[in-house]
């Protein structure tokens, strides 16, 4: 059974949204997605999935505060404590069982409600091994960046190219919070933070909500929808322990991509994928993830980035949305935002960011520091 | 739709405090479940974790922290979370992993280590309330149960002693459970009625207190079960889940409509037309004694307001016509929130495969239903299993 | 199988094991602070509380008067339509007499707390609050009550601007 994305809804991403509660933010994204899909959530939707973590929200059980603004009151609804793409994968499976025909996936960030975001991220470290050391949690990204750059002989200059390209891409995305004409020199000259990472290598926080409506092929036909097909999904975790994980290779992304490609019957990703949206919440992650996804050979992504291969007019447009560096870090909504962007590209609805002739795209996300978990979705244009 | 069976289950003992870390508890329950199914971790395609508020264990993104203990290392691994509903909901998520065709064998591992939270796990529950409407009133979790119980008692004219019978039955049933924290062979209705008043009408023995524990079950597709010639299996024939509105002060708490919707969804899938006749035994969620009664009505196993009568008449005893919580339930075994899967899904598996030992229902049972409840009086999930 | 398992996993600790340092513990207090945006509906609700009034939103499709107010109707899944004031009198839907405080510590003077459905809103729509000027023996479900407000200068835009609900007096409506 094929499963398609029949509705896409996004709010603008902004560093803070004091005028809206998280409920009103979710309501806006949901309303847009239902209008886009032409569905009534009270009549047409069989299941709702939200992706959230309690400490990001400031609740003991955030699931309580989800249904009303999605149209999900007295309906099958659940929380996946994961990235939006893991939520997408679960909705995909629900439909594959045949029990559910139309499912809604929501993810959001209201990180501006959190006064101590770094304190929260630090709270994700191992309580016995790591927390007593008292380090800033982004040190984990610094350690990984150093390991990756060294293992792959990638020059730091490649990170400058990633940041410059992606922040510029965001200028063409009306929802982006951090679009800017940043040059490679600016990046290189930005303040050192977590060696080798500098301030411009790190995405800034943003609020925003994303909702996708998924349907079986039969339901999509009945609803006269124009689906973008989910050809494959994959998700995987490496060790949660900082002491034993693979620091250089993003194993979680390699395993997740392997699963998604297997389902999608993608054998040679580097020649079959037309557009890629990969997690770049730290600049090196874009390169590391491209290699883990088989879109560049190990050690080649940095060189290709310096050649402009990942620009809008390059061999493989990457993070044409503006990525997280340009749109902002929307935490658990990161992957769902990327799936939404790929869906818009494959539908030809990406406005001034539109890539010509894109038929197959991949969206990938990671669960951010300190996790080693990630997910991948391969999407294909209709019919 | 692919057929999915439960082929193994495991759990730790439930205690106020366990020495093991959360990861270690998960490991022990997982290993026991795999052993009982005769599988190794290499046979497992995917892992689902269920665990309730992060603040109990004291780790943000608790699912990530627990994952190696759950056997999730380098596998597709997801945590689901529906408050107290997680005790049954994670199995529903495991079900769709297999029924979708994406996995043949899925481990479902639930954990709660409430003792890590100091000075009392109760302080976590302050954060389940609306920050603007409720939290300024400094609510205690017991309040909401007290308010729901009072409404239920008042509308139907139910006596406290009829509710106390549930506590007595379950604590006595738990005597046969090797993991039980709260078993008591000699407890009486009078003991419950004379226990300390916490938040009237809730008294100390109406409540299952916080606990540490983990549980695990193994789910597999019918192909796999046939191929491996696995004999001890119980089939998941219906699943249902439902959430009600966040606005709990706008609802009549007298009836759990969300449980009824979840039950109808599960019965529909399992082709159960007359639940009272077709369901042989039940494991409804019983963190408080009245909750068992409330949920029996939500599960359509008793008419509204009549569950206390079934209890009084002995129908819900282990040797009655409709045994309810033969495991001893949360009231008797303990309440490490998500880990109560050991009594809900685990007990159904053990009863339906004749492995429940001293707790085995004396007559033949072929169809069981388990249910969990969660969030702020708003979440119901239901699983129907058959031998 | 359970019948065959001789030893079920887990090692129980007593409170004494902790106090006597027989097991090691690591301590950590997370730096977790929040300031939630109240949003359109609840911001207005809080402003009105400060002014000593209760406000609701109406949905023209299902014709309900929604309290506490929200900008969208969860039943119809559409934006709500208009503001409307409701009364500060109501009916006790349910209650508890609590001898526990927030942290489950015992208190001798019980807290009377419950849900009040408010007059002027749709049936059963209300809020949780305290009850006062009545004893634990007098309080009952169905009792008619009225809000006791803090003096205007003490109000802060919080549900605590109402001190509690008291019984409606003879002849009062
Ligand atoms: Zn309405």
Coordinates of C-alpha atoms in Angstrom, one line a residue, chain A residues 144-369:
Chain A
X144 CA 32.1 15.4 17.2
X145 CA 33.0 18.2 14.7
X146 CA 36.7 17.8 15.6
X147 CA 36.5 14.0 15.2
X148 CA 34.6 14.3 11.9
X149 CA 36.9 16.9 10.4
X150 CA 40.0 15.0 11.3
X151 CA 38.8 11.5 10.3
X152 CA 37.7 12.8 6.8
X153 CA 40.4 15.4 6.3
X154 CA 37.8 18.0 5.8
X155 CA 39.1 21.6 5.9
X156 CA 37.3 24.0 8.3
X157 CA 36.8 26.2 5.2
X158 CA 34.2 23.7 4.0
X159 CA 32.1 24.6 7.1
X160 CA 32.3 28.3 6.0
X161 CA 30.9 27.3 2.6
X162 CA 28.0 25.4 4.2
X163 CA 27.0 28.3 6.4
X164 CA 27.3 30.9 3.7
X165 CA 25.3 28.8 1.2
X166 CA 22.6 27.9 3.6
X167 CA 22.0 31.2 5.2
X168 CA 21.7 32.7 1.7
X169 CA 19.2 30.0 0.7
X170 CA 17.1 31.1 3.7
X171 CA 16.7 34.6 2.2
X172 CA 14.4 33.0 -0.4
X173 CA 12.2 31.3 2.2
X174 CA 9.6 33.5 3.7
X175 CA 9.3 31.3 6.9
X176 CA 13.0 31.5 7.7
X177 CA 14.1 33.3 10.8
X178 CA 17.8 33.6 10.1
X179 CA 18.2 34.3 6.4
X180 CA 21.3 36.5 5.7
X181 CA 23.9 37.3 3.1
X182 CA 26.8 35.7 5.1
X183 CA 30.1 35.4 3.3
X184 CA 32.7 32.6 4.0
X185 CA 35.0 35.2 5.6
X186 CA 32.3 36.2 8.1
X187 CA 32.0 32.7 9.2
X188 CA 35.7 32.2 9.5
X189 CA 36.0 35.4 11.5
X190 CA 33.1 34.6 13.9
X191 CA 33.9 34.0 17.5
X192 CA 35.3 30.6 18.6
X193 CA 32.7 28.6 20.7
X194 CA 33.3 24.9 20.9
X195 CA 36.5 24.3 18.9
X196 CA 36.4 23.9 15.9
X197 CA 32.9 25.3 16.0
X198 CA 32.5 29.1 15.8
X199 CA 29.3 31.1 16.6
X200 CA 28.1 31.0 13.0
X201 CA 28.5 27.2 12.8
X202 CA 25.6 26.9 15.3
X203 CA 21.9 27.4 14.4
X204 CA 19.9 29.8 16.4
X205 CA 16.7 28.8 18.2
X206 CA 13.3 29.4 16.6
X207 CA 9.6 28.8 17.4
X208 CA 7.4 27.2 14.7
X209 CA 5.0 24.4 14.0
X210 CA 4.7 22.0 11.1
X211 CA 1.8 19.7 10.3
X212 CA 1.6 17.0 7.5
X213 CA -1.5 15.1 6.5
X214 CA -0.8 11.5 5.3
X215 CA -3.2 9.2 3.5
X216 CA -3.3 5.8 1.9
X217 CA -3.4 5.8 -1.9
X218 CA -7.1 4.9 -1.7
X219 CA -8.0 7.7 0.7
X220 CA -5.9 10.1 -1.4
X221 CA -7.9 9.2 -4.4
X222 CA -11.2 9.6 -2.5
X223 CA -10.1 13.0 -1.2
X224 CA -9.0 14.1 -4.7
X225 CA -5.6 14.8 -3.3
X226 CA -2.4 15.2 -5.2
X227 CA 0.0 13.2 -3.0
X228 CA 3.8 13.2 -2.7
X229 CA 4.6 9.6 -2.0
X230 CA 6.5 8.4 1.0
X231 CA 8.6 5.8 -0.7
X232 CA 10.6 4.9 2.4
X233 CA 11.2 5.7 6.0
X234 CA 14.0 4.7 8.3
X235 CA 15.2 5.5 11.8
X236 CA 17.9 4.3 14.0
X237 CA 20.0 5.0 17.1
X238 CA 23.6 4.6 17.9
X239 CA 24.8 4.3 21.5
X240 CA 23.4 7.0 23.8
X241 CA 26.7 6.8 25.7
X242 CA 29.3 9.4 24.8
X243 CA 32.0 7.0 25.7
X244 CA 31.1 4.3 23.2
X245 CA 29.5 5.9 20.2
X246 CA 30.9 6.4 16.7
X247 CA 32.0 10.1 16.7
X248 CA 33.0 10.5 13.1
X249 CA 30.5 8.7 10.9
X250 CA 26.9 9.5 12.1
X251 CA 26.1 5.8 12.2
X252 CA 22.5 6.5 13.2
X253 CA 22.0 8.4 9.9
X254 CA 23.7 5.6 7.9
X255 CA 21.5 2.9 9.4
X256 CA 18.3 5.0 9.0
X257 CA 19.2 5.8 5.4
X258 CA 19.9 2.2 4.7
X259 CA 16.4 1.2 5.9
X260 CA 14.7 4.0 4.0
X261 CA 16.5 3.3 0.8
X262 CA 15.7 -0.4 1.1
X263 CA 12.0 0.4 1.4
X264 CA 12.2 3.0 -1.4
X265 CA 14.3 0.6 -3.6
X266 CA 16.9 3.3 -4.0
X267 CA 20.1 1.6 -4.9
X268 CA 22.4 4.4 -5.9
X269 CA 21.3 7.4 -3.8
X270 CA 24.0 9.8 -5.2
X271 CA 22.4 9.4 -8.7
X272 CA 18.8 8.8 -7.8
X273 CA 18.2 11.7 -5.3
X274 CA 17.4 15.1 -6.8
X275 CA 17.1 17.2 -3.7
X276 CA 18.2 16.7 -0.1
X277 CA 17.2 18.3 3.2
X278 CA 19.6 17.2 5.9
X279 CA 20.0 18.2 9.5
X280 CA 22.5 21.1 9.8
X281 CA 22.0 22.4 13.3
X282 CA 25.7 22.6 13.5
X283 CA 27.4 23.3 10.1
X284 CA 29.5 20.1 10.1
X285 CA 26.4 18.0 10.4
X286 CA 25.3 18.8 6.9
X287 CA 28.6 17.3 5.5
X288 CA 28.6 14.4 7.9
X289 CA 25.0 13.6 7.1
X290 CA 25.5 13.8 3.4
X291 CA 28.2 11.2 3.7
X292 CA 26.2 9.0 6.0
X293 CA 23.3 9.2 3.5
X294 CA 25.5 8.0 0.7
X295 CA 25.1 11.3 -1.1
X296 CA 28.9 11.9 -1.0
X297 CA 31.7 9.5 -0.4
X298 CA 33.4 9.7 3.0
X299 CA 35.6 12.8 3.1
X300 CA 34.2 14.2 -0.2
X301 CA 31.3 16.3 1.1
X302 CA 33.5 19.1 2.2
X303 CA 35.3 19.3 -1.1
X304 CA 32.1 19.2 -3.0
X305 CA 30.6 22.0 -0.8
X306 CA 33.6 24.2 -1.6
X307 CA 33.0 23.5 -5.3
X308 CA 29.4 24.7 -4.9
X309 CA 27.9 21.3 -5.6
X310 CA 25.2 21.7 -3.0
X311 CA 24.0 25.2 -4.0
X312 CA 20.6 25.7 -5.6
X313 CA 22.2 25.4 -9.1
X314 CA 24.7 22.7 -8.0
X315 CA 24.8 19.0 -8.7
X316 CA 22.6 18.2 -5.7
X317 CA 20.7 21.1 -4.0
X318 CA 21.0 20.6 -0.3
X319 CA 19.0 22.5 2.3
X320 CA 17.4 24.7 -0.2
X321 CA 14.9 25.6 2.5
X322 CA 17.7 27.4 4.3
X323 CA 18.2 24.5 6.7
X324 CA 18.4 25.0 10.4
X325 CA 21.2 27.4 10.1
X326 CA 19.0 29.7 8.0
X327 CA 15.5 28.9 9.2
X328 CA 16.3 28.3 12.9
X329 CA 16.6 25.3 15.2
X330 CA 13.0 24.1 15.7
X331 CA 14.0 21.2 17.8
X332 CA 11.6 18.2 17.4
X333 CA 10.0 19.9 14.4
X334 CA 13.3 19.8 12.4
X335 CA 12.7 16.7 10.5
X336 CA 9.1 17.4 9.7
X337 CA 10.0 20.8 8.4
X338 CA 12.5 19.1 6.1
X339 CA 9.9 16.6 4.9
X340 CA 7.5 19.5 4.3
X341 CA 10.2 21.3 2.2
X342 CA 10.9 18.2 0.1
X343 CA 7.2 17.7 -0.4
X344 CA 6.8 21.3 -1.6
X345 CA 9.7 20.9 -4.0
X346 CA 8.4 17.7 -5.5
X347 CA 4.9 19.3 -5.9
X348 CA 6.4 22.4 -7.6
X349 CA 5.1 24.6 -4.8
X350 CA 8.4 25.9 -3.4
X351 CA 8.1 29.4 -4.9
X352 CA 11.3 31.2 -5.6
X353 CA 13.3 28.3 -4.2
X354 CA 11.8 25.8 -6.7
X355 CA 14.3 23.3 -8.1
X356 CA 13.5 22.3 -11.7
X357 CA 12.4 18.7 -12.3
X358 CA 13.0 17.3 -8.9
X359 CA 11.4 13.8 -8.8
X360 CA 12.9 12.2 -5.7
X361 CA 14.0 13.8 -2.5
X362 CA 15.3 12.9 0.9
X363 CA 14.7 14.5 4.3
X364 CA 16.8 13.6 7.2
X365 CA 17.0 14.7 10.9
X366 CA 18.9 14.0 14.0
X367 CA 17.5 14.3 17.6
X368 CA 20.1 17.0 18.5
X369 CA 22.6 17.0 21.3

